[in-house]
Coordinates of C-alpha atoms in Angstrom, one line a residue:
Chain X
M1 CA 21.4 -15.6 19.5
S2 CA 18.6 -17.1 21.4
K3 CA 19.1 -14.3 24.0
Y4 CA 18.7 -11.8 21.4
V5 CA 15.5 -13.3 19.9
L6 CA 14.1 -13.4 23.4
R7 CA 14.7 -9.8 24.0
R8 CA 13.4 -8.8 20.7
L9 CA 10.2 -10.8 21.7
L10 CA 10.0 -9.0 24.9
I11 CA 10.5 -5.6 23.3
N12 CA 7.4 -6.4 21.0
I13 CA 5.0 -7.1 23.7
P14 CA 4.6 -3.3 24.6
V15 CA 4.4 -2.6 20.9
L16 CA 1.6 -5.1 20.3
L17 CA -0.2 -4.0 23.4
G18 CA 0.0 -0.4 22.2
V19 CA -1.4 -1.5 18.7
T20 CA -4.2 -3.5 20.1
L21 CA -5.1 -0.7 22.5
V22 CA -5.3 1.7 19.5
I23 CA -7.4 -0.6 17.5
F24 CA -9.7 -1.2 20.4
A25 CA -10.2 2.6 21.2
L26 CA -10.9 3.3 17.5
A27 CA -13.4 0.4 17.3
S28 CA -15.3 1.4 20.5
A29 CA -15.4 5.0 18.9
M30 CA -17.3 3.6 16.1
P31 CA -21.1 4.0 16.1
G32 CA -23.3 1.1 16.7
D33 CA -22.7 -1.9 18.9
A34 CA -23.3 -5.6 19.1
V35 CA -26.8 -5.3 20.6
V36 CA -27.9 -3.0 18.0
A37 CA -26.5 -5.0 15.2
M38 CA -28.1 -8.2 16.7
I39 CA -31.6 -6.8 16.5
S40 CA -33.2 -7.4 13.3
D41 CA -35.5 -4.9 11.6
E42 CA -38.6 -7.2 11.8
S43 CA -38.7 -7.6 15.7
P44 CA -38.0 -4.2 17.2
L45 CA -37.1 -4.8 20.9
A46 CA -38.0 -2.5 23.8
E47 CA -35.4 -0.1 25.0
D48 CA -35.1 -1.8 28.5
L49 CA -34.6 -5.2 26.8
I50 CA -31.7 -3.7 24.8
A51 CA -30.3 -2.3 28.0
I52 CA -30.5 -5.7 29.8
R53 CA -28.8 -7.4 26.8
R54 CA -26.0 -4.8 27.0
G55 CA -25.5 -5.3 30.7
Q56 CA -25.2 -9.1 30.1
L57 CA -22.6 -8.6 27.3
G58 CA -20.6 -6.3 29.5
L59 CA -21.1 -3.5 27.1
D60 CA -21.9 -1.1 29.9
D61 CA -18.6 -1.5 31.5
P62 CA -15.9 1.2 31.2
V63 CA -13.9 1.0 28.0
P64 CA -10.7 -0.2 29.9
V65 CA -12.4 -3.0 31.5
Q66 CA -13.9 -4.1 28.2
Y67 CA -10.4 -3.8 26.6
V68 CA -8.7 -6.2 29.3
R69 CA -11.5 -8.6 28.7
W70 CA -11.2 -8.6 25.0
I71 CA -7.5 -9.0 25.2
I72 CA -7.7 -12.0 27.6
N73 CA -10.1 -13.6 25.3
V74 CA -8.0 -13.1 22.3
L75 CA -5.0 -14.5 24.1
R76 CA -7.2 -17.6 24.9
G77 CA -7.8 -17.8 21.1
N78 CA -11.3 -16.5 21.3
L79 CA -11.7 -13.8 18.8
G80 CA -15.5 -13.4 19.4
Y81 CA -18.4 -13.4 17.2
S82 CA -19.3 -11.7 13.9
Y83 CA -22.1 -9.1 14.4
V84 CA -23.7 -10.0 11.1
S85 CA -23.5 -13.8 10.9
G86 CA -22.9 -14.7 14.7
T87 CA -20.4 -17.3 13.7
P88 CA -17.1 -17.4 15.6
I89 CA -14.5 -15.1 14.0
S90 CA -11.8 -17.7 14.3
A91 CA -13.6 -20.3 12.3
M92 CA -14.4 -17.5 9.7
I93 CA -10.8 -16.5 9.3
L94 CA -9.6 -20.0 9.3
D95 CA -12.0 -20.8 6.5
R96 CA -10.5 -18.0 4.4
V97 CA -6.9 -18.7 5.1
P98 CA -6.3 -21.4 2.3
A99 CA -7.5 -19.3 -0.5
T100 CA -5.3 -16.2 0.7
V101 CA -2.3 -18.5 1.2
Q102 CA -2.7 -20.1 -2.3
L103 CA -3.1 -16.8 -4.1
M104 CA -0.5 -14.7 -2.1
G105 CA 1.9 -17.7 -1.9
T106 CA 2.0 -18.5 -5.6
S107 CA 2.4 -14.9 -6.7
L108 CA 4.8 -14.0 -4.1
V109 CA 7.2 -17.0 -5.0
I110 CA 6.9 -16.2 -8.8
A111 CA 7.4 -12.5 -8.2
V112 CA 10.6 -12.9 -5.9
I113 CA 12.1 -15.4 -8.2
L114 CA 11.4 -13.6 -11.4
G115 CA 12.0 -10.3 -10.0
C116 CA 15.5 -11.3 -8.6
M117 CA 16.5 -13.1 -11.7
L118 CA 15.6 -10.0 -13.9
G119 CA 17.3 -7.7 -11.4
I120 CA 20.4 -9.8 -11.5
V121 CA 20.5 -10.0 -15.2
I122 CA 20.0 -6.3 -15.9
A123 CA 22.6 -5.3 -13.2
V124 CA 25.1 -7.5 -14.9
R125 CA 24.2 -6.2 -18.4
R126 CA 23.9 -2.5 -17.1
A127 CA 23.0 0.1 -19.6
S128 CA 22.0 -2.5 -22.2
W129 CA 18.8 -2.1 -24.2
L130 CA 17.4 -4.8 -22.0
D131 CA 18.3 -2.8 -19.0
Y132 CA 16.4 0.3 -20.3
M133 CA 13.3 -1.7 -21.6
L134 CA 12.9 -3.3 -18.2
T135 CA 13.4 -0.3 -16.3
V136 CA 10.8 1.6 -18.3
M137 CA 8.5 -1.4 -17.8
S138 CA 9.0 -1.7 -14.1
F139 CA 8.0 2.2 -13.9
V140 CA 4.9 1.3 -15.7
G141 CA 4.3 -1.5 -13.4
L142 CA 4.8 0.5 -10.4
S143 CA 2.5 3.1 -11.7
V144 CA -0.6 1.2 -12.9
P145 CA -3.2 0.9 -10.2
V146 CA -3.7 -2.9 -9.4
F147 CA -7.5 -2.7 -9.8
F148 CA -7.3 -1.3 -13.3
L149 CA -4.7 -3.8 -14.3
G150 CA -7.2 -6.6 -12.9
M151 CA -10.1 -5.1 -15.0
V152 CA -7.9 -5.0 -18.1
L153 CA -7.0 -8.6 -17.6
V154 CA -10.6 -9.7 -17.1
Y155 CA -11.5 -7.6 -20.1
V156 CA -8.9 -9.1 -22.3
F157 CA -8.6 -12.8 -21.1
S158 CA -12.2 -13.6 -19.9
L159 CA -14.5 -11.4 -21.7
R160 CA -12.7 -11.0 -25.1
L161 CA -10.8 -14.0 -25.5
G162 CA -12.9 -16.3 -23.1
W163 CA -9.9 -18.4 -21.9
L164 CA -10.2 -17.8 -18.1
P165 CA -13.0 -17.3 -15.6
T166 CA -13.7 -13.8 -14.5
S167 CA -13.8 -14.2 -10.8
G168 CA -14.0 -16.5 -7.8
R169 CA -12.0 -19.5 -6.7
V170 CA -13.8 -22.3 -8.2
T171 CA -16.7 -22.5 -10.6
A172 CA -19.9 -22.4 -8.5
G173 CA -22.0 -25.4 -8.5
E174 CA -19.4 -27.6 -10.0
Q175 CA -17.5 -30.7 -8.5
Y176 CA -14.2 -29.2 -7.1
S177 CA -11.3 -29.9 -9.5
F178 CA -7.8 -28.8 -9.2
V179 CA -7.6 -27.8 -12.8
D180 CA -10.7 -25.6 -12.4
N181 CA -9.0 -24.0 -9.3
L182 CA -5.8 -23.4 -11.2
R183 CA -7.7 -21.7 -14.1
H184 CA -9.4 -19.4 -11.4
L185 CA -6.0 -18.5 -10.1
I186 CA -4.1 -17.4 -13.0
L187 CA -5.6 -14.0 -13.5
P188 CA -5.4 -12.7 -10.0
A189 CA -1.9 -14.3 -9.6
T190 CA -0.6 -12.8 -12.8
C191 CA -2.1 -9.3 -11.7
L192 CA 0.0 -9.6 -8.6
V193 CA 3.0 -10.9 -10.1
L194 CA 2.9 -7.9 -12.5
V195 CA 2.8 -5.5 -9.9
R196 CA 5.3 -7.0 -7.4
T197 CA 7.9 -8.2 -9.7
P198 CA 9.2 -4.7 -10.6
L199 CA 9.6 -3.8 -6.9
F200 CA 11.9 -7.0 -6.3
M201 CA 13.5 -6.2 -9.5
R202 CA 14.6 -2.8 -8.7
H203 CA 15.7 -3.5 -5.3
M204 CA 17.8 -6.5 -6.5
R205 CA 19.3 -4.4 -9.3
A206 CA 20.3 -1.5 -7.1
S207 CA 21.7 -4.0 -4.4
M208 CA 23.7 -5.8 -7.1
L209 CA 25.2 -2.6 -8.4
E210 CA 26.3 -1.6 -4.9
V211 CA 28.1 -4.8 -4.4
I212 CA 29.7 -4.9 -7.8
N213 CA 31.5 -1.7 -7.1
N214 CA 33.0 -2.9 -3.8
D215 CA 36.7 -3.6 -3.1
Y216 CA 36.2 -7.3 -2.5
T217 CA 34.6 -7.6 -5.9
R218 CA 37.6 -6.2 -7.4
T219 CA 39.9 -8.4 -5.4
A220 CA 37.9 -11.5 -6.3
R221 CA 38.3 -10.4 -10.0
G222 CA 41.9 -9.5 -9.5
K223 CA 42.6 -13.2 -8.2
G224 CA 41.7 -14.1 -11.7
L225 CA 38.4 -16.0 -10.7
R226 CA 36.1 -16.6 -13.4
E227 CA 33.5 -13.9 -13.9
R228 CA 30.6 -16.4 -13.1
T229 CA 32.2 -17.5 -9.9
V230 CA 32.7 -13.8 -9.0
L231 CA 29.0 -12.9 -9.6
V232 CA 27.5 -16.0 -7.9
R233 CA 29.8 -16.4 -4.9
H234 CA 30.9 -12.9 -4.0
V235 CA 28.4 -10.4 -5.7
L236 CA 25.1 -12.2 -5.6
R237 CA 25.5 -13.5 -1.9
N238 CA 26.0 -10.2 -0.5
A239 CA 23.6 -8.4 -2.9
L240 CA 20.7 -10.7 -1.6
I241 CA 20.9 -9.6 2.0
P242 CA 19.2 -6.3 1.5
V243 CA 16.5 -8.0 -0.7
I244 CA 15.5 -10.0 2.3
T245 CA 14.1 -7.0 4.0
V246 CA 11.9 -6.1 1.0
V247 CA 10.5 -9.7 1.0
G248 CA 10.1 -9.6 4.8
V249 CA 7.9 -6.6 4.5
T250 CA 5.8 -8.3 2.1
L251 CA 5.3 -11.4 4.2
P252 CA 2.3 -10.0 6.3
A253 CA 0.4 -9.7 3.0
L254 CA 0.4 -13.5 2.8
F255 CA -2.3 -13.3 5.6
S256 CA -4.1 -10.0 5.0
G257 CA -4.2 -10.8 1.4
A258 CA -4.2 -8.3 -1.5
I259 CA -7.4 -6.6 -0.7
I260 CA -8.0 -4.9 -4.1
V261 CA -7.0 -7.9 -6.1
E262 CA -9.4 -10.0 -4.0
T263 CA -12.1 -7.5 -4.5
V264 CA -11.7 -7.3 -8.3
F265 CA -11.7 -11.0 -8.6
Q266 CA -14.0 -11.9 -5.9
W267 CA -11.3 -14.2 -4.5
P268 CA -12.7 -15.5 -1.4
G269 CA -9.6 -14.7 1.0
I270 CA -9.1 -12.6 4.2
G271 CA -8.8 -9.4 2.0
L272 CA -12.3 -9.8 0.8
L273 CA -13.6 -10.9 4.3
Y274 CA -12.0 -7.6 5.5
I275 CA -13.7 -5.3 3.0
N276 CA -17.0 -7.2 3.6
A277 CA -16.7 -6.7 7.3
I278 CA -16.1 -2.9 6.6
T279 CA -19.0 -2.2 4.4
Q280 CA -21.2 -4.2 6.8
R281 CA -19.6 -2.5 9.8
D282 CA -18.8 -5.8 11.4
I283 CA -16.3 -4.5 14.0
P284 CA -15.2 -7.6 15.7
V285 CA -14.1 -9.1 12.4
L286 CA -12.4 -5.9 11.6
M287 CA -10.7 -5.9 14.9
S288 CA -9.5 -9.4 14.6
I289 CA -8.0 -9.2 11.3
T290 CA -6.3 -5.9 12.0
T291 CA -4.9 -7.4 15.3
I292 CA -3.7 -10.6 13.7
T293 CA -2.0 -8.5 10.8
A294 CA -0.3 -6.5 13.6
V295 CA 1.0 -9.8 15.2
L296 CA 2.2 -11.1 11.8
V297 CA 4.1 -7.7 11.1
V298 CA 5.9 -7.9 14.3
F299 CA 6.8 -11.6 13.8
S300 CA 8.0 -11.3 10.3
N301 CA 10.1 -8.2 11.2
L302 CA 11.8 -10.5 13.9
L303 CA 12.1 -13.4 11.3
T304 CA 13.6 -11.0 9.0
D305 CA 16.3 -9.8 11.4
I306 CA 16.9 -13.6 12.5
V307 CA 17.5 -14.6 8.6
Y308 CA 19.6 -11.5 8.4
S309 CA 22.0 -12.6 11.2
V310 CA 22.1 -16.0 9.6
V311 CA 23.2 -15.0 6.1
D312 CA 25.4 -12.2 7.0
P313 CA 27.9 -13.3 9.7
R314 CA 29.1 -9.6 9.9
I315 CA 25.9 -8.7 11.9
R316 CA 26.4 -9.8 15.4
Y317 CA 24.0 -9.1 18.2
S318 CA 25.2 -8.7 21.6
Chain D
M1 CA 2.2 14.9 -19.6
I2 CA 1.5 15.9 -16.1
I3 CA 1.2 19.6 -17.2
V4 CA -1.5 18.5 -19.6
L5 CA -3.2 16.6 -16.8
L6 CA -3.0 19.4 -14.4
F7 CA -4.2 21.8 -17.2
L8 CA -7.2 19.8 -17.9
A9 CA -7.9 19.5 -14.1
V10 CA -7.6 23.3 -13.6
F11 CA -9.4 24.3 -16.6
A12 CA -11.9 21.7 -16.4
P13 CA -15.0 24.0 -16.6
L14 CA -13.9 25.7 -19.6
L15 CA -13.1 22.4 -21.4
S16 CA -16.4 20.9 -21.2
S17 CA -19.9 22.1 -21.7
H18 CA -21.4 19.4 -19.8
D19 CA -22.2 19.2 -16.0
P20 CA -20.5 16.4 -14.3
Y21 CA -23.5 15.9 -12.0
Q22 CA -26.1 16.4 -14.6
V23 CA -28.0 13.2 -14.8
N24 CA -29.7 12.7 -18.1
L25 CA -31.6 9.3 -18.3
E26 CA -32.3 9.8 -22.1
I27 CA -28.8 9.6 -23.1
R28 CA -27.6 6.7 -20.6
N29 CA -24.7 4.3 -22.0
Q30 CA -24.0 6.2 -25.1
P31 CA -20.8 5.2 -26.8
P32 CA -18.4 8.1 -27.5
S33 CA -19.8 10.6 -30.1
A34 CA -19.3 14.2 -31.2
A35 CA -21.6 15.5 -28.3
N36 CA -20.1 13.2 -25.6
W37 CA -16.5 12.7 -26.4
L38 CA -16.0 9.8 -24.3
G39 CA -19.6 8.6 -24.3
T40 CA -21.9 8.7 -21.2
D41 CA -22.2 6.5 -18.2
G42 CA -25.2 4.6 -16.7
N43 CA -26.9 7.8 -15.5
G44 CA -26.2 9.6 -18.7
R45 CA -23.5 11.8 -17.5
D46 CA -20.6 12.8 -19.7
V47 CA -17.6 10.6 -19.2
W48 CA -14.9 13.1 -20.5
T49 CA -16.4 15.8 -18.2
R50 CA -16.4 13.4 -15.1
M51 CA -12.8 12.4 -16.0
I52 CA -11.4 15.9 -16.0
Y53 CA -13.3 16.9 -12.8
G54 CA -12.2 13.6 -11.4
G55 CA -8.6 14.6 -12.2
R56 CA -9.3 17.8 -10.1
V57 CA -10.4 15.6 -7.1
S58 CA -7.7 12.9 -7.3
L59 CA -4.8 15.3 -7.9
S60 CA -6.2 17.6 -5.1
V61 CA -6.4 14.6 -2.7
G62 CA -2.8 13.8 -3.5
I63 CA -1.4 17.2 -3.1
V64 CA -3.1 17.9 0.2
A65 CA -2.3 14.6 1.7
V66 CA 1.2 14.8 0.8
S67 CA 1.5 18.4 2.2
I68 CA 0.2 16.9 5.5
S69 CA 2.6 14.1 5.6
T70 CA 5.5 16.2 4.6
V71 CA 5.0 18.7 7.4
I72 CA 4.7 15.9 10.0
G73 CA 7.6 14.1 8.4
V74 CA 9.8 16.9 8.3
L75 CA 9.2 18.1 11.8
I76 CA 9.6 14.5 13.3
G77 CA 12.8 13.8 11.1
S78 CA 14.4 17.1 11.9
V79 CA 13.9 16.9 15.6
A80 CA 15.0 13.2 15.7
G81 CA 18.0 14.0 13.6
F82 CA 19.0 17.1 15.3
F83 CA 18.6 16.2 18.9
G84 CA 19.7 12.5 18.6
G85 CA 19.9 10.2 21.6
L86 CA 16.8 9.2 23.4
V87 CA 14.5 11.6 21.3
D88 CA 15.8 10.0 18.2
M89 CA 15.3 6.6 19.5
V90 CA 11.8 7.0 20.7
L91 CA 10.7 8.8 17.5
M92 CA 12.4 6.3 15.2
R93 CA 10.8 3.3 16.9
M94 CA 7.5 5.1 16.4
T95 CA 8.3 5.6 12.8
D96 CA 9.2 1.9 12.4
I97 CA 5.9 0.9 13.8
V98 CA 3.7 3.1 11.6
M99 CA 6.0 2.1 8.6
S100 CA 5.7 -1.6 9.0
F101 CA 2.1 -1.9 8.8
P102 CA 0.5 -2.4 5.5
M103 CA -0.5 1.0 4.6
L104 CA -3.8 0.2 2.8
I105 CA -5.1 -1.8 5.9
V106 CA -4.4 1.1 8.2
V107 CA -5.9 3.7 5.8
I108 CA -9.0 1.5 5.3
S109 CA -9.6 1.1 9.1
F110 CA -9.1 4.8 9.6
V111 CA -11.6 5.6 6.9
A112 CA -14.0 3.0 8.0
I113 CA -14.2 4.5 11.5
T114 CA -14.3 8.2 10.7
G115 CA -16.5 7.6 7.7
P116 CA -15.7 7.7 4.0
S117 CA -15.2 11.2 2.5
I118 CA -12.8 13.2 0.3
Y119 CA -11.5 14.9 3.4
N120 CA -11.0 12.0 5.6
S121 CA -9.0 10.2 2.8
M122 CA -6.9 13.3 2.6
I123 CA -6.4 13.1 6.4
A124 CA -5.9 9.3 6.5
I125 CA -3.3 9.2 3.7
G126 CA -1.6 12.5 5.1
I127 CA -1.2 11.4 8.8
L128 CA 0.0 7.9 7.8
G129 CA 2.5 8.6 5.1
W130 CA 5.1 10.6 7.0
P131 CA 7.4 7.9 8.1
T132 CA 9.4 7.8 4.7
M133 CA 9.9 11.5 4.9
A134 CA 11.0 11.5 8.6
R135 CA 13.5 8.9 7.8
L136 CA 14.9 10.8 4.9
V137 CA 15.0 14.1 6.8
R138 CA 16.7 12.5 9.9
S139 CA 19.4 10.9 7.8
Q140 CA 20.2 14.2 6.2
F141 CA 20.2 15.8 9.5
L142 CA 22.6 13.3 11.1
Y143 CA 24.9 14.1 8.2
L144 CA 24.6 17.8 8.0
R145 CA 24.7 18.2 11.9
Q146 CA 28.5 17.6 11.8
V147 CA 29.3 19.6 8.7
E148 CA 31.7 22.7 9.3
F149 CA 29.3 25.4 8.7
V150 CA 26.9 24.0 11.2
T151 CA 29.6 23.8 13.9
A152 CA 30.6 27.4 12.9
A153 CA 26.8 28.5 13.4
V154 CA 26.8 26.6 16.8
A155 CA 30.0 28.4 17.7
L156 CA 28.5 31.7 16.7
G157 CA 25.8 30.9 19.5
A158 CA 22.8 30.0 17.2
R159 CA 19.8 28.2 19.0
P160 CA 18.4 24.9 17.8
P161 CA 15.4 26.5 16.1
R162 CA 17.8 28.8 14.0
L163 CA 20.1 25.9 13.4
I164 CA 17.4 23.6 12.2
F165 CA 15.5 26.2 10.2
R166 CA 18.1 28.4 8.7
H167 CA 21.1 26.2 8.4
I168 CA 20.3 22.6 8.1
L169 CA 16.7 22.3 6.6
P170 CA 17.5 24.6 3.5
N171 CA 20.2 22.0 2.7
T172 CA 17.9 19.2 2.6
V173 CA 15.4 20.6 0.4
G174 CA 16.5 18.9 -2.7
S175 CA 16.1 15.4 -1.3
I176 CA 12.7 16.6 0.2
V177 CA 11.4 17.8 -3.2
V178 CA 12.4 14.4 -4.9
A179 CA 10.6 12.5 -1.9
V180 CA 7.5 14.7 -2.2
T181 CA 7.1 13.8 -5.9
F182 CA 7.1 10.2 -5.3
A183 CA 5.0 10.7 -2.2
V184 CA 2.3 12.3 -4.4
S185 CA 2.2 9.5 -6.9
D186 CA 1.8 7.1 -4.1
A187 CA -1.0 9.3 -2.6
I188 CA -2.9 9.2 -5.9
L189 CA -2.6 5.5 -6.2
L190 CA -3.8 5.2 -2.6
E191 CA -6.7 7.6 -3.0
A192 CA -7.8 5.6 -6.4
A193 CA -7.7 2.4 -4.4
L194 CA -9.9 3.8 -1.6
S195 CA -12.2 5.3 -4.0
F196 CA -12.3 2.1 -6.0
L197 CA -13.2 0.2 -2.8
G198 CA -15.9 2.8 -2.0
L199 CA -14.2 4.2 1.1
G200 CA -12.6 7.3 -0.7
V201 CA -14.4 10.0 -2.6
Q202 CA -18.0 9.5 -2.6
V203 CA -20.4 9.5 -5.5
P204 CA -21.8 11.7 -7.1
M205 CA -18.5 13.5 -6.7
P206 CA -16.2 12.1 -9.6
S207 CA -12.8 10.7 -8.9
W208 CA -10.8 8.5 -11.2
G209 CA -11.0 5.7 -8.7
N210 CA -14.8 5.6 -8.2
M211 CA -15.4 6.0 -11.9
L212 CA -13.7 2.6 -12.2
R213 CA -15.6 1.2 -9.3
D214 CA -18.9 2.1 -11.0
A215 CA -17.7 0.0 -13.9
Q216 CA -17.2 -3.3 -12.0
T217 CA -20.0 -5.1 -13.3
L218 CA -19.2 -7.6 -16.0
S219 CA -21.6 -6.0 -18.6
I220 CA -20.2 -2.6 -18.3
L221 CA -16.6 -4.1 -18.3
E222 CA -17.5 -5.9 -21.5
N223 CA -19.6 -3.7 -23.5
R224 CA -18.9 -0.2 -22.5
P225 CA -15.1 0.1 -22.2
W226 CA -15.5 3.9 -22.6
M227 CA -16.7 4.1 -18.9
W228 CA -13.6 2.6 -17.3
I229 CA -10.6 2.7 -19.7
P230 CA -10.2 6.4 -19.6
P231 CA -10.2 7.0 -16.0
G232 CA -7.7 4.0 -15.6
L233 CA -5.3 5.4 -18.2
A234 CA -5.6 8.8 -16.5
I235 CA -4.5 7.3 -13.1
M236 CA -1.6 5.5 -14.8
L237 CA -0.5 8.4 -16.9
A238 CA -0.7 10.8 -13.9
V239 CA 1.3 8.4 -11.7
L240 CA 3.8 7.4 -14.4
S241 CA 4.6 11.0 -15.2
I242 CA 4.9 12.1 -11.7
N243 CA 7.4 9.1 -11.1
F244 CA 9.5 10.3 -14.2
I245 CA 9.5 13.8 -12.9
G246 CA 10.7 12.5 -9.5
D247 CA 13.3 10.3 -11.2
G248 CA 14.6 13.2 -13.3
L249 CA 14.7 15.6 -10.2
R250 CA 16.7 12.7 -8.2
D251 CA 19.1 12.6 -11.0
A252 CA 19.4 16.5 -11.1
L253 CA 19.5 17.2 -7.4
D254 CA 21.3 14.2 -6.0
P255 CA 24.5 13.4 -7.8
R256 CA 25.6 10.8 -5.2
I257 CA 23.0 8.3 -6.1
V258 CA 24.1 6.1 -8.9
L259 CA 21.5 4.1 -10.6

């Protein structure tokens, strides 16, 4: 087992290097660089001064050299500085992590639990009116654009009914209070839950139906076990395995955040930071977030595989 | 439903006497009326007209992007599935990598670097959307590769290209069509998201996504719902109806899947 994990880790190193290479190559192809970004409009500098500063920052070196230097810095935990504000990027990101984890964590947990439960229910009561209704609803849920849903929620619950705040994480200028924070959380979290639940529900349902038709389920029933025992111990435990993958795929989003939802609700998470970095052409921030996302993608894939082998003893790695 | 939307998009010029780009500051922010069926936006442009023209843009981005991703996906999938072995392994690892990244982040980075425009969104969505198709085609190929009529064709001396294009590929068309339908609805959603973030289709060219973007301020959201509800509903209906078509096609073309 540990040998397998180690090997997978080693395989992923070239993958990650490849990804960072692509990110770096694309980023250096972008117009504008650190020096140009640092010059304010009020004090235009002479061309030769710009050139000197470029040399000091090593921007005259060939791209491969710059890449190696960047990667070494990243490994040391130094992500560089924002072009726009000049603050260290690692601080900027750490600052945003709690907001994103709060929003994504809440909505992901609710969506997974709700989606799996609904999926189990409609798989057991297949072809009932509940099944049809939820299936149609899940179609709608998968078809509605998140931002439109968010706007409708804001329109109804904030603007028309006035129950909840429209945006942000806390009321500006007020003393922080947990209740206030929760009130801000409700709408964006609901938005994400509504969009994600159908996904988990459909996977859960399909996976349940697959297992229900298996021979061992028939055997368990044939042994005279209670239907409840069959469903929980034999069907559910096997049906959950494929769903783990679906959950695993969504894990990196815990970090990268739901870009669109964070934009609609101005939720100060990583997603919003990313979008702002793009509109301001803040390339180092962009690169850092993309790189961290890449690392997380690789690790969550690895984690998914490990969990897989723990819950499913049939899978053996040699 | 989708036929209605397509009809509206194709015959947009005939269905509206307004010009989608015509700014008329005298009739800004008008609620729906007989002259402007869905009212006007902040620049006095007719919302109905912009919506059906926006439909043209959104649907064409979806279709072009999916055409690109289908061609790439089918090619990679057939080569991987047909030749197997090392070729398969390398191609599938590539597919896994592309697939495992959050699509939106990659597309956004691509567009941010190449510059936002309608063509770049088409290309970005197109060249990143192929993995699903590639996997599907590959799995079909793995199965069809060992079916009797293919073995017979091999015995008759058919070469790989002929085997791929004449014997195996035609048998995968059913599944491909189903996957294409779902891909189109995904692409429309993605384009809408990009345009909403201001990274897709650029104003003044209308698209459903950027019409919603224009309505993001609270005053418009609260007092002028005619500006943002129609395009939002349009996206939803387009995606929903395409998904239903895909579902129906799957039932019709693929009897093996039990849902």
